[in-house]
PDB file of C-alpha atoms in Angstrom:
ATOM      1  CA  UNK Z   1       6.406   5.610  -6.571  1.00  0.00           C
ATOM      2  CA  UNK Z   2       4.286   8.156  -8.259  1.00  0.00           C
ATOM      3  CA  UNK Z   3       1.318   5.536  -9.182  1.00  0.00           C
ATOM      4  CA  UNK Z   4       1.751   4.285  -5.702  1.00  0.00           C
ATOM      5  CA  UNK Z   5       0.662   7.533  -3.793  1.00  0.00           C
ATOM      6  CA  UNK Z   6      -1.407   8.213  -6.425  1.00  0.00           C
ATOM      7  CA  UNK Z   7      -3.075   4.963  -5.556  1.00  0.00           C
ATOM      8  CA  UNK Z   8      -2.565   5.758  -1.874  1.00  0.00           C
ATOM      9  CA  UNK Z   9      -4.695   8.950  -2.061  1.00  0.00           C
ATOM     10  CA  UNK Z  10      -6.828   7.183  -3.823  1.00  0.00           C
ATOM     11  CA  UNK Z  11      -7.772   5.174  -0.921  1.00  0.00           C
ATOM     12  CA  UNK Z  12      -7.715   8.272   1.797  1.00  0.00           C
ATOM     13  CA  UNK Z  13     -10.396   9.849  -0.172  1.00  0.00           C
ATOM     14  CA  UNK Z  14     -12.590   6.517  -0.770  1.00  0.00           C
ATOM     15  CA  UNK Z  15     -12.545   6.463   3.388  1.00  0.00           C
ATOM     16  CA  UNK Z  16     -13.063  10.021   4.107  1.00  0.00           C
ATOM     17  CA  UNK Z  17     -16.062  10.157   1.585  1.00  0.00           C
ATOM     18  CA  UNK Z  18     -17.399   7.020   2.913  1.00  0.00           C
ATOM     19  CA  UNK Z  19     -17.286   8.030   6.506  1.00  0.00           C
ATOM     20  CA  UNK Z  20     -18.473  11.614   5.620  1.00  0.00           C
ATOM     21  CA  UNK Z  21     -21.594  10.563   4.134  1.00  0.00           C
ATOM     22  CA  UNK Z  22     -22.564   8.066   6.446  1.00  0.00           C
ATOM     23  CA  UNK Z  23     -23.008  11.176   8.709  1.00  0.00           C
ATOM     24  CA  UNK Z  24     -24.941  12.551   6.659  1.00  0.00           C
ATOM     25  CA  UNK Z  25     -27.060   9.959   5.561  1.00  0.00           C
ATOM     26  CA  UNK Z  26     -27.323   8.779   9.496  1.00  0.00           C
ATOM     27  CA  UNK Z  27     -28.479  12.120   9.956  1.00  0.00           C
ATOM     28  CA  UNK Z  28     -30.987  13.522   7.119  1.00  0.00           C
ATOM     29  CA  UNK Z  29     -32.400  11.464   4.690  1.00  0.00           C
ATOM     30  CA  UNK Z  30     -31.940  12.570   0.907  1.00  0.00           C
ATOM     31  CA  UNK Z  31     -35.554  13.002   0.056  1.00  0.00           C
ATOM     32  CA  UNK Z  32     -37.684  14.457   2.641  1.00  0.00           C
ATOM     33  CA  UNK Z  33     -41.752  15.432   2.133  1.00  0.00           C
ATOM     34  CA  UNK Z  34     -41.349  19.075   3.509  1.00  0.00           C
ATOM     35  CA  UNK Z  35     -37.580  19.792   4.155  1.00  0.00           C
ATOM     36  CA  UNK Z  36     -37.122  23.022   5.741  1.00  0.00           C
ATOM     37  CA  UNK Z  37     -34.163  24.811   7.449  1.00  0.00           C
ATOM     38  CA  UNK Z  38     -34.879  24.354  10.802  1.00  0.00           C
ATOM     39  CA  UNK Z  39     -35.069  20.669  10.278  1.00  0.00           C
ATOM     40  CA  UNK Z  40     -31.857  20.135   8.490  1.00  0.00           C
ATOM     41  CA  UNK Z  41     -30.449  22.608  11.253  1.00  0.00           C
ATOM     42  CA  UNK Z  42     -31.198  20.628  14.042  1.00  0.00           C
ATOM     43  CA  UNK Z  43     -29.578  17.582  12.232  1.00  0.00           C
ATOM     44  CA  UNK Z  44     -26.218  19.523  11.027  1.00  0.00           C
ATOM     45  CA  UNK Z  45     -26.235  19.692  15.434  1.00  0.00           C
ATOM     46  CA  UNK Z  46     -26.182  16.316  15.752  1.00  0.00           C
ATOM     47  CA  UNK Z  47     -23.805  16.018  13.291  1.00  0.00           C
ATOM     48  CA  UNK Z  48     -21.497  18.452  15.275  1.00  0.00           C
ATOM     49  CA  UNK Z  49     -21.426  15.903  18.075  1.00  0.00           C
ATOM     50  CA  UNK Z  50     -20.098  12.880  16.017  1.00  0.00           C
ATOM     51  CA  UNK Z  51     -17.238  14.303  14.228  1.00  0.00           C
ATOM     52  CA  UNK Z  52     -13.945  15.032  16.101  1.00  0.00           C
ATOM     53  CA  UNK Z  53     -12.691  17.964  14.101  1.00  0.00           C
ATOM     54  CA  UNK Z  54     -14.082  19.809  11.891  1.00  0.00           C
ATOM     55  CA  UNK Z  55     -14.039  23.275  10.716  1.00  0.00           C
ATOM     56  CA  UNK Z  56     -17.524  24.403   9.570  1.00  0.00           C
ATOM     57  CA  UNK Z  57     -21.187  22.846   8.858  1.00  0.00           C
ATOM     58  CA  UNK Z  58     -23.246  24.803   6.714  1.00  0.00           C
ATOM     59  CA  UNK Z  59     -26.173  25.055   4.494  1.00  0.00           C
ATOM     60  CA  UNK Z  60     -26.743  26.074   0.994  1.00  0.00           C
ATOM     61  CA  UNK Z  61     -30.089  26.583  -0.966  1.00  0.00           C
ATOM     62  CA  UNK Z  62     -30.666  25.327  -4.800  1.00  0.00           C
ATOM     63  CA  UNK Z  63     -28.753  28.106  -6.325  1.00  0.00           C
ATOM     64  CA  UNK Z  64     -25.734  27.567  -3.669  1.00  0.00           C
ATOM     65  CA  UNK Z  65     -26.560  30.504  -1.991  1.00  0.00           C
ATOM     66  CA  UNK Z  66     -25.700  29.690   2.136  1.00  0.00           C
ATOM     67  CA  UNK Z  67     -28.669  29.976   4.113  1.00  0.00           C
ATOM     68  CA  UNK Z  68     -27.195  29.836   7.819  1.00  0.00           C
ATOM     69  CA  UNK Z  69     -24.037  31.445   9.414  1.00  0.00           C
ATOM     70  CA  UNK Z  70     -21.252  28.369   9.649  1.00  0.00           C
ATOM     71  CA  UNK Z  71     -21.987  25.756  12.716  1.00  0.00           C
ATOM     72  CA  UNK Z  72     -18.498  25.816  13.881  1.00  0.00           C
ATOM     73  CA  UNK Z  73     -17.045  25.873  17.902  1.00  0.00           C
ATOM     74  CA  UNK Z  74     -14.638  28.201  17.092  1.00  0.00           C
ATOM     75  CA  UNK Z  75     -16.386  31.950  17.017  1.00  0.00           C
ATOM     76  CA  UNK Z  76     -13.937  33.348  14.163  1.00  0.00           C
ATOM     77  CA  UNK Z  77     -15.176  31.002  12.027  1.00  0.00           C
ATOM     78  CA  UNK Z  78     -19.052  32.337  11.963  1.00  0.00           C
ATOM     79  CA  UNK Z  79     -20.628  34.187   9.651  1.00  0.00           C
ATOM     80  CA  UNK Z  80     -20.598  33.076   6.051  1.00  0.00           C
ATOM     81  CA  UNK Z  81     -24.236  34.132   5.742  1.00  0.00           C
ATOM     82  CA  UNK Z  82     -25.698  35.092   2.044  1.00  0.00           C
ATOM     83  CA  UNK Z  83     -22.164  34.079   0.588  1.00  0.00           C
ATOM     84  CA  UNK Z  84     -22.849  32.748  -3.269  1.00  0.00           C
ATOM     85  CA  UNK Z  85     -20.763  29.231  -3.268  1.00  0.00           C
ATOM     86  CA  UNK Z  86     -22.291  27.846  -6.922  1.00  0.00           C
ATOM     87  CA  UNK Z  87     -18.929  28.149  -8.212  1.00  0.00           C
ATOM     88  CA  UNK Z  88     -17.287  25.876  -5.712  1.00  0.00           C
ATOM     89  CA  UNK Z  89     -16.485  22.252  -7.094  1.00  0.00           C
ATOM     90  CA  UNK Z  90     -17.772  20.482  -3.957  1.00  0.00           C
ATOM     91  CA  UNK Z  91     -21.607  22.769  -5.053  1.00  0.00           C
ATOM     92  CA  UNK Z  92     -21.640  21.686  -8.845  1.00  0.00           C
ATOM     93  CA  UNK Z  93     -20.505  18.294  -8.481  1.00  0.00           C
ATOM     94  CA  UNK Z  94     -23.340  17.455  -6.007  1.00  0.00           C
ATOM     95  CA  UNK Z  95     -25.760  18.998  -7.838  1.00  0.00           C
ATOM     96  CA  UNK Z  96     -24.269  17.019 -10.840  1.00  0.00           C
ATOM     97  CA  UNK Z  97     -23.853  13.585  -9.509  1.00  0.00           C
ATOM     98  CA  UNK Z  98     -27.046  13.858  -7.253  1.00  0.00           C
ATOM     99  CA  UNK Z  99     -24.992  12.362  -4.694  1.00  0.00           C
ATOM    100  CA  UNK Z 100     -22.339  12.569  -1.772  1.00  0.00           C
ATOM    101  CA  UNK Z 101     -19.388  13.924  -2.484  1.00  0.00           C
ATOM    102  CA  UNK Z 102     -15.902  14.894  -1.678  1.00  0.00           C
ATOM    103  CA  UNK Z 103     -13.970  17.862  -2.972  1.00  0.00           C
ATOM    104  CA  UNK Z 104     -10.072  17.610  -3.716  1.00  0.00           C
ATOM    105  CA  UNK Z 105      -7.916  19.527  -0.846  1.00  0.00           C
ATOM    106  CA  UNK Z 106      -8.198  23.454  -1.419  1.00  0.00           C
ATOM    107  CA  UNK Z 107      -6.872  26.105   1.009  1.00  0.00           C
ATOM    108  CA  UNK Z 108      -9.699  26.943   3.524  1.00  0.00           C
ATOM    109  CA  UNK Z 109     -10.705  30.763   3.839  1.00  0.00           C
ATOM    110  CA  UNK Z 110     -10.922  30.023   7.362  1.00  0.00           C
ATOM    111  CA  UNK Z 111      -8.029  28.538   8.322  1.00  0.00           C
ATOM    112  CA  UNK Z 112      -5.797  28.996   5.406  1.00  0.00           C
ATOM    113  CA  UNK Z 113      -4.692  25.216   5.784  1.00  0.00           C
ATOM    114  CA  UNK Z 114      -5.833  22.444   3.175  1.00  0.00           C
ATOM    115  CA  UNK Z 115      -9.345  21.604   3.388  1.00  0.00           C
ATOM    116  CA  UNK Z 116     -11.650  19.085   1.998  1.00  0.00           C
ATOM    117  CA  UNK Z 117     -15.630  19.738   1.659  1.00  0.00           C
ATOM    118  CA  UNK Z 118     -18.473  16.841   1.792  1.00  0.00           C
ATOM    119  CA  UNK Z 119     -21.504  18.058   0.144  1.00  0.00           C
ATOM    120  CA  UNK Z 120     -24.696  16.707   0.699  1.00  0.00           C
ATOM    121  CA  UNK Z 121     -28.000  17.415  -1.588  1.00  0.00           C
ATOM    122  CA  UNK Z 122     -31.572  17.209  -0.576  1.00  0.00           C
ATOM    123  CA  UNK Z 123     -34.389  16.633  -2.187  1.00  0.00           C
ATOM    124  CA  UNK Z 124     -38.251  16.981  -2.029  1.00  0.00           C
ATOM    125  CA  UNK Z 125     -40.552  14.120  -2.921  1.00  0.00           C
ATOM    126  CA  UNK Z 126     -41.245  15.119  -5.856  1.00  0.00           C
ATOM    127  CA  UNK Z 127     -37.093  14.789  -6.776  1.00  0.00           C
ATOM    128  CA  UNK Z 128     -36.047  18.398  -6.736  1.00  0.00           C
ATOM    129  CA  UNK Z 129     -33.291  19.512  -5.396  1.00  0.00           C
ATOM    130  CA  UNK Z 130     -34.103  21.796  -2.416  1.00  0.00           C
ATOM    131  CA  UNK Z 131     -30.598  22.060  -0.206  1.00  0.00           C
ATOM    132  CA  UNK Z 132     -26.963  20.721  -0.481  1.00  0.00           C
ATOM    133  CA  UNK Z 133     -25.701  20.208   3.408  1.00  0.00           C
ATOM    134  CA  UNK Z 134     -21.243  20.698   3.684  1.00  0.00           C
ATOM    135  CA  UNK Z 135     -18.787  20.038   6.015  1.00  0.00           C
ATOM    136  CA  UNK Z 136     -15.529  21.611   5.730  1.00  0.00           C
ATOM    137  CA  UNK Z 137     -12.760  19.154   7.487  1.00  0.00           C
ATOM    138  CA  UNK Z 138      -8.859  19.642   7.390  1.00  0.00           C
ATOM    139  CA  UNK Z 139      -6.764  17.836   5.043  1.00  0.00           C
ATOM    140  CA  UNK Z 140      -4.822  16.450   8.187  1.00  0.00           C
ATOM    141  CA  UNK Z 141      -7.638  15.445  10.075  1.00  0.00           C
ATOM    142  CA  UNK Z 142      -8.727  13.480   7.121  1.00  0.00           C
ATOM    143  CA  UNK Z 143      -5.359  11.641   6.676  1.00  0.00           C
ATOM    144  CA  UNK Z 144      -6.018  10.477  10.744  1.00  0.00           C
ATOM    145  CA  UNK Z 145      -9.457   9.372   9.710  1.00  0.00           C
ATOM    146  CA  UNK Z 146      -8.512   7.186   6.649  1.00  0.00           C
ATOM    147  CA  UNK Z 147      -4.895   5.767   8.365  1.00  0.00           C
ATOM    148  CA  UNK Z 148      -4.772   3.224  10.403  1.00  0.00           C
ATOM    149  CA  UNK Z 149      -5.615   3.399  14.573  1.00  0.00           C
ATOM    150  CA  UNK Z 150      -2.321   4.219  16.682  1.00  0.00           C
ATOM    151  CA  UNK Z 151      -2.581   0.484  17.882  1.00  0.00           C
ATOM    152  CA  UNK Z 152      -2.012  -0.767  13.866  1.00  0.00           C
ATOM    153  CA  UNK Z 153       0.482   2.266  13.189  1.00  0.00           C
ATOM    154  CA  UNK Z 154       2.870   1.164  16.043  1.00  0.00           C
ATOM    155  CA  UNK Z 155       2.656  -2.121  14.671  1.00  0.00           C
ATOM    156  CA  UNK Z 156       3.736  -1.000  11.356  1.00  0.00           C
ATOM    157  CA  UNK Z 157       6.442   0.643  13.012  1.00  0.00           C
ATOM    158  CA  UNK Z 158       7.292  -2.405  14.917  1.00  0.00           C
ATOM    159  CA  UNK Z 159       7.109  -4.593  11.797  1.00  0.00           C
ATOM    160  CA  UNK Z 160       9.931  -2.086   9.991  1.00  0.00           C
ATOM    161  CA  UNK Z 161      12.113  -2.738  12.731  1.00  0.00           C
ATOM    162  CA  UNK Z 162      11.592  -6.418  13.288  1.00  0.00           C
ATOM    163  CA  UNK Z 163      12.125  -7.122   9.165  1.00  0.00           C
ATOM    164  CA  UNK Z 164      15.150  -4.034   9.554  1.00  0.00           C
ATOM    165  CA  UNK Z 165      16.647  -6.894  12.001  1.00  0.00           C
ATOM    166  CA  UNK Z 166      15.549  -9.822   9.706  1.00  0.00           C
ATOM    167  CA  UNK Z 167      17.306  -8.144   6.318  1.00  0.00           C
ATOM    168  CA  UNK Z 168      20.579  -7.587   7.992  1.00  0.00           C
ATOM    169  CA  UNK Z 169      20.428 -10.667   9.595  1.00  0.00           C
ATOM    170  CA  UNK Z 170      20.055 -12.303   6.139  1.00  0.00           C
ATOM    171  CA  UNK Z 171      22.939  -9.642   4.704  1.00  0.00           C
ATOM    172  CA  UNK Z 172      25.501 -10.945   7.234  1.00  0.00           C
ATOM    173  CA  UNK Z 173      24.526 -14.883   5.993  1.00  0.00           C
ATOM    174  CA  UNK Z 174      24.834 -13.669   2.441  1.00  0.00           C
ATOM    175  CA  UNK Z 175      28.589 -11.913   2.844  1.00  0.00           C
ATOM    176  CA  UNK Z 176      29.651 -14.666   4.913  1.00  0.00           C
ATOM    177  CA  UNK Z 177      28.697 -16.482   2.209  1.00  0.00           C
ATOM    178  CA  UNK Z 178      30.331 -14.784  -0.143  1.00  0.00           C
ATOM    179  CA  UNK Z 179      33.265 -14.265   1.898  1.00  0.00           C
ATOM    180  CA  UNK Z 180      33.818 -17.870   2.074  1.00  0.00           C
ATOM    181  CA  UNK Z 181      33.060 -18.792  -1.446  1.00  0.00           C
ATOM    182  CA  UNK Z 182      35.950 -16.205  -2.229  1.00  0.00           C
ATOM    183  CA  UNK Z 183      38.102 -17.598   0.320  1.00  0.00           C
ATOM    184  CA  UNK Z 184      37.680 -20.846  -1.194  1.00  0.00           C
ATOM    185  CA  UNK Z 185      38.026 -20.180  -4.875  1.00  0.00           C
ATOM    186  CA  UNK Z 186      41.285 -18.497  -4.267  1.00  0.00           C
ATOM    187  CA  UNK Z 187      43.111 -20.429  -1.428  1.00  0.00           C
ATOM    188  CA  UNK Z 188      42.217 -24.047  -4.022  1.00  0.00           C
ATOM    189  CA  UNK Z 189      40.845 -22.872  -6.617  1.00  0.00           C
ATOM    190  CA  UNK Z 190      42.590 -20.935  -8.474  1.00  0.00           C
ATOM    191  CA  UNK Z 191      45.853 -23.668  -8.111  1.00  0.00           C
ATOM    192  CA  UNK Z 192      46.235 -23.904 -12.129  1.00  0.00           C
ATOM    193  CA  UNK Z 193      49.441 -26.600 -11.658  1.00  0.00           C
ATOM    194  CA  UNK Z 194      46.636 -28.931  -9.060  1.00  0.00           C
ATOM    195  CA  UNK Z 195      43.051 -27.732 -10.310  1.00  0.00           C
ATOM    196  CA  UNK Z 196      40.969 -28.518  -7.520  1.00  0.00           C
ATOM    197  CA  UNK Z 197      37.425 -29.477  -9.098  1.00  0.00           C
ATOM    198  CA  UNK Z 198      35.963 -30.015  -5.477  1.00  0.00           C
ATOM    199  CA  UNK Z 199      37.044 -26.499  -4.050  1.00  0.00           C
ATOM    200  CA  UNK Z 200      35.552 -24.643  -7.556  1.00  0.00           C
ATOM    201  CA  UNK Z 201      32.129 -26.420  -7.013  1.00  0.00           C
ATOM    202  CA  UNK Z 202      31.905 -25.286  -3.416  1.00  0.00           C
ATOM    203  CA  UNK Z 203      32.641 -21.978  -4.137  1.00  0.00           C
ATOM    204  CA  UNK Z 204      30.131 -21.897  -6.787  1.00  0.00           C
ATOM    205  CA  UNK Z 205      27.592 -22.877  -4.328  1.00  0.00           C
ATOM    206  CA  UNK Z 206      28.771 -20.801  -1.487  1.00  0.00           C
ATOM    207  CA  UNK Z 207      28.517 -17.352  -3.886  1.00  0.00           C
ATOM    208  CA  UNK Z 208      25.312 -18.977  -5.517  1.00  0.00           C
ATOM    209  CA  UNK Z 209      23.638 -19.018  -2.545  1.00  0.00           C
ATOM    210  CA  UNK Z 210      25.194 -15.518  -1.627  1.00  0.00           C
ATOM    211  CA  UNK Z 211      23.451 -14.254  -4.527  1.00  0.00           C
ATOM    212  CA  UNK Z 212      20.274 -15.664  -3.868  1.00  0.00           C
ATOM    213  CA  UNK Z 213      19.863 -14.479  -0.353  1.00  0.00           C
ATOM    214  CA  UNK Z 214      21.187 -10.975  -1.349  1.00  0.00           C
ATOM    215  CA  UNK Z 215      18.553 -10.774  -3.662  1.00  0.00           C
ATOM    216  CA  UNK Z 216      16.047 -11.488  -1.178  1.00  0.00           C
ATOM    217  CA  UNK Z 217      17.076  -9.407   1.532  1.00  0.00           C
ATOM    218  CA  UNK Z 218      17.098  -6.694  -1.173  1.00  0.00           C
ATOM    219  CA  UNK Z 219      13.184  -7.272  -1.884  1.00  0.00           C
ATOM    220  CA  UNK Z 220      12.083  -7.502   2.091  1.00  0.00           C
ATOM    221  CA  UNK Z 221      13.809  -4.386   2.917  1.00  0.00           C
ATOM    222  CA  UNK Z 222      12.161  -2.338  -0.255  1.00  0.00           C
ATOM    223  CA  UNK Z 223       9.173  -3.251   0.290  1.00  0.00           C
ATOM    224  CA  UNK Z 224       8.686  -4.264   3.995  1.00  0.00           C
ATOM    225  CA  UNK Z 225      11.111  -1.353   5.418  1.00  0.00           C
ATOM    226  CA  UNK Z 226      11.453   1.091   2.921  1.00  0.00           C
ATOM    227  CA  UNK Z 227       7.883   0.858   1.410  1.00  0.00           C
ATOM    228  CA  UNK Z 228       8.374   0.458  -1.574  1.00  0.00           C
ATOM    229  CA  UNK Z 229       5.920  -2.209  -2.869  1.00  0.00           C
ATOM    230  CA  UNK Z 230       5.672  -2.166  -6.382  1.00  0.00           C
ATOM    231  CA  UNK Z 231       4.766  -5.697  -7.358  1.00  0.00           C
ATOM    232  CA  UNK Z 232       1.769  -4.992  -8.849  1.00  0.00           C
ATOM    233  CA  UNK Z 233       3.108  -2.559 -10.672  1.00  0.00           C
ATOM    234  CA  UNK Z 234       6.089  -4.306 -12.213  1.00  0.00           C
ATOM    235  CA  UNK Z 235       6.325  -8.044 -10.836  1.00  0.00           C
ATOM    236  CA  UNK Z 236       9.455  -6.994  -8.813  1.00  0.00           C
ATOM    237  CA  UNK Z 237       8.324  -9.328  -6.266  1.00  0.00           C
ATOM    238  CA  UNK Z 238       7.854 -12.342  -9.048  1.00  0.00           C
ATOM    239  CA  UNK Z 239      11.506 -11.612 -10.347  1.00  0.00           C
ATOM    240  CA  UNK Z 240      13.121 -11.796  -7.058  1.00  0.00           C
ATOM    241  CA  UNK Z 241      11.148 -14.909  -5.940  1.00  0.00           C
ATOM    242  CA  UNK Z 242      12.017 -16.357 -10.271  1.00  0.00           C
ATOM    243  CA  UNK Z 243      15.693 -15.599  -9.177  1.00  0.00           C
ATOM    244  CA  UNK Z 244      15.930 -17.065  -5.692  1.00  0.00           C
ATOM    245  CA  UNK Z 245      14.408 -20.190  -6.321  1.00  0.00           C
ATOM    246  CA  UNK Z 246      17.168 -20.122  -9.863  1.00  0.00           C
ATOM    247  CA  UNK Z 247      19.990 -20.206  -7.298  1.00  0.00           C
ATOM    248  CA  UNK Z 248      19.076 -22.534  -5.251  1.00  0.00           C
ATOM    249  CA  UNK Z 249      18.350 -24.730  -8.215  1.00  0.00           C
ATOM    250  CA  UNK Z 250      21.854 -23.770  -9.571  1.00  0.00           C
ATOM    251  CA  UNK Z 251      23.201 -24.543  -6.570  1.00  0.00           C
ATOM    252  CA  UNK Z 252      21.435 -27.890  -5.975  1.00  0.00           C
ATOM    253  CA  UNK Z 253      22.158 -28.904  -9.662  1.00  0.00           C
ATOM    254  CA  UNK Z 254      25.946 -28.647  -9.001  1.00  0.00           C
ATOM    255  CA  UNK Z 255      26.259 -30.050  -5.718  1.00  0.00           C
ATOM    256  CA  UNK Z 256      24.645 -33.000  -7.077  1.00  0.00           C
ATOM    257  CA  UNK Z 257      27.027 -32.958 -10.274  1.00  0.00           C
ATOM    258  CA  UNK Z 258      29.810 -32.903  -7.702  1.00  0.00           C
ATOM    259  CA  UNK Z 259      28.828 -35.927  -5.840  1.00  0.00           C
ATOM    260  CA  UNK Z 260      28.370 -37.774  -8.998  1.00  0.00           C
ATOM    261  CA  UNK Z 261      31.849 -37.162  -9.954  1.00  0.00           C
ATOM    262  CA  UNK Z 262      32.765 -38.070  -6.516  1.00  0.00           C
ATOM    263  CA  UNK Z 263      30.855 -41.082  -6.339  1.00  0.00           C
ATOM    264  CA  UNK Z 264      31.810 -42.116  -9.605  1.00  0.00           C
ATOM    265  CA  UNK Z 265      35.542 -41.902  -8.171  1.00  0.00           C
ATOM    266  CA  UNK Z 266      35.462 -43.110  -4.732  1.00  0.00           C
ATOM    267  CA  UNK Z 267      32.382 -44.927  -4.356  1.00  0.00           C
ATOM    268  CA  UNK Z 268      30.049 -46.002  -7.188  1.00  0.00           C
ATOM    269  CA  UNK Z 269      27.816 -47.998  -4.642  1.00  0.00           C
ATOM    270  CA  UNK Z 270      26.729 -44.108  -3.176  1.00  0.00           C
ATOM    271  CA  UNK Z 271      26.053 -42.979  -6.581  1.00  0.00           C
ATOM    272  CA  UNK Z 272      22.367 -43.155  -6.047  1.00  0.00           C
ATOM    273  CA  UNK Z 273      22.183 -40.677  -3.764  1.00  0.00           C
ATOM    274  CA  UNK Z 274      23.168 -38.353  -6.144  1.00  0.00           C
ATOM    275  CA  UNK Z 275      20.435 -39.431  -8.372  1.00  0.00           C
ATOM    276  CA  UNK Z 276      17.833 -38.613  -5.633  1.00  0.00           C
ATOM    277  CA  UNK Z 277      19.522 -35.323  -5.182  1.00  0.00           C
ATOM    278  CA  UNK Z 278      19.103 -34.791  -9.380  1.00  0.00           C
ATOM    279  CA  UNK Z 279      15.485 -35.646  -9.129  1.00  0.00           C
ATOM    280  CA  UNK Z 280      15.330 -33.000  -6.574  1.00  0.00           C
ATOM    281  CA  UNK Z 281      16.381 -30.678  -8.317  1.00  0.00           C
ATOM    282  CA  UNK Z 282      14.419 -31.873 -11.401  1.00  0.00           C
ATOM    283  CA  UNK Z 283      10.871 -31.454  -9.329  1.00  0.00           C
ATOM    284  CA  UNK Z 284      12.250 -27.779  -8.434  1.00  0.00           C
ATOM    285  CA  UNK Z 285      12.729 -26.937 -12.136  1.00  0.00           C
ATOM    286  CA  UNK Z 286       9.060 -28.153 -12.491  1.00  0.00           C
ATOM    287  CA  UNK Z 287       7.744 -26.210  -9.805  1.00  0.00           C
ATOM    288  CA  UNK Z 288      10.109 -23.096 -11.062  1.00  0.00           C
ATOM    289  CA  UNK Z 289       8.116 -23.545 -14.653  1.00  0.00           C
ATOM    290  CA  UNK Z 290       4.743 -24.013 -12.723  1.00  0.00           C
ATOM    291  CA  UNK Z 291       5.308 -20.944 -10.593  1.00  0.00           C
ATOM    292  CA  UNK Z 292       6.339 -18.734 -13.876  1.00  0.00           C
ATOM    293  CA  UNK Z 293       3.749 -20.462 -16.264  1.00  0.00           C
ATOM    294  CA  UNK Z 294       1.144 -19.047 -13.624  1.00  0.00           C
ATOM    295  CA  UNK Z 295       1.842 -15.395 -13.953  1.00  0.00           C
ATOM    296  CA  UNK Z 296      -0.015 -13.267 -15.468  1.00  0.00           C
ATOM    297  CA  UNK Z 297       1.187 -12.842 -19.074  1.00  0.00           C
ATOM    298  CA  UNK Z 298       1.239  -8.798 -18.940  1.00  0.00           C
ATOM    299  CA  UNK Z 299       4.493  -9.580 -16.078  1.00  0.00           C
ATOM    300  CA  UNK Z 300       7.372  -8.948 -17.789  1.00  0.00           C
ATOM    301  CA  UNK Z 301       9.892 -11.769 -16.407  1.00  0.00           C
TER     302      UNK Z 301
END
């Protein structure tokens, strides 16, 4: 779970940079002959109109020192005039990198919620660095750029509950199953003076295929209701899918057994049917092998 929202942050920060600095770089190219503050002002303005929310625009010269109060709607949050921000990460890192970047969340001294910074240098023609343009944003505005649109998230929502319905559909089919299978083995099976070699096969199958379904109701619900999608992680999904497809095999392989005794019995003539139902199951076992032999090795089945 850990590498997962690692991985999931990952992604929210990949978005908000990239949408970030397309303002930017819609907005003031990164090497200008004769850049000047009133230029780069007017453009942080036109910036202010394409972004929803945001807390502050500002400007910083060479040595991070901020040249113009903060561009902001919301009068508390002017000022910031002469303020020395070289030590800031979202400063050095541009300077660094020569590029757009994003700063990991830090608590705002304006709003005192989490905040992330894009920072934006500018050059001269001759390739020195003349101004680094920010935007402060808040963490949770971020997370609303990066997610989905409400149209997608209430169809995420309505996918939970439609697979919610699928999995317990499937869990009622498995412990009817099961219930069966039980009800079998121990109403005929378990006759030790009359052994009843028909009623042990079908409750093999019937708790086979129990098992087999359980299995993959478990995996749809993890992963499809609950989140949890870890097959790239550990082939969770490859193990279930290894293990559903080795019931039904099982299964298949000793309902066919049990017709060949029964044929052999009753009606040798039908035999042959059971043969077709062995070959069956032989071309599954080959498919089975073909489906494992085409993992990756580095899955640990």
């Amino acid at each position: 779970m850990v590498i997962r929202e690692i991985q999931q942050f990952a992604e929210v920060r990949t978005r908000a940079r990239a949408y970030l600095c397309y303002l930017f770089t819609r907005n003031i190219p990164n090497r200008m002959p004769e850049p000047n503050i009133d230029i780069i002002s007017s453009s942080l303005d036109k910036i202010v109109h394409e972004v929803e929310e945001f807390e502050a625009l500002y400007l910083l010269d060479h040595k991070g020192d901020q040249l113009i109060n903060n561009i902001t709607d919301d009068p508390h949050r002017k000022g910031g005039l002469g303020q020395n921000r070289s030590g800031k990460s979202y400063y050095y890192r541009a300077v660094r990198e020569k590029r757009c970047v994003l700063s990991d969340p830090y608590p705002s001294t304006l709003t005192n919620d989490l905040t992330v910074t894009a920072s934006y240098p500018i050059y001269d023609e001759q390739g020195v660095l003349r101004f680094i343009a920010c935007i402060d944003v808040s963490l949770e505005h971020i997370l609303k750029i990066a997610h989905p649109s409400s149209l997608q998230s209430l169809f995420g929502k309505s996918s939970q509950v439609i697979y919610t319905i699928f999995s317990l559909s499937l869990l009622a089919i498995a412990l009817l199953l099961l219930f069966n299978g039980m009800r079998s083995l121990f109403m005929h099976g378990l006759q030790f003076d009359l052994l009843d070699i028909k009623a042990m096969f079908e409750s093999t199958i019937l708790i086979t295929l129990s098992l087999a379904i359980f299995d993959l109701v478990k995996t749809i619900f993890e992963e499809e209701v609950l989140g949890r999608n870890e097959r790239d992680d550990n082939g969770g999904m490859h193990k279930t899918m290894v293990r559903f497809l080795g019931s039904i095999i099982i299964a298949l392989a000793i309902e066919a057994l049990m017709l060949v005794f029964k044929f052999a019995i009753i009606d040798a003539a039908h035999i042959l049917y059971a043969v077709y139902l062995i070959g069956g199951v032989t071309l599954l076992l080959f498919g089975l092998a073909f489906y494992l032999k085409s993992i990756p090795q580095k899955r640990d089945l």
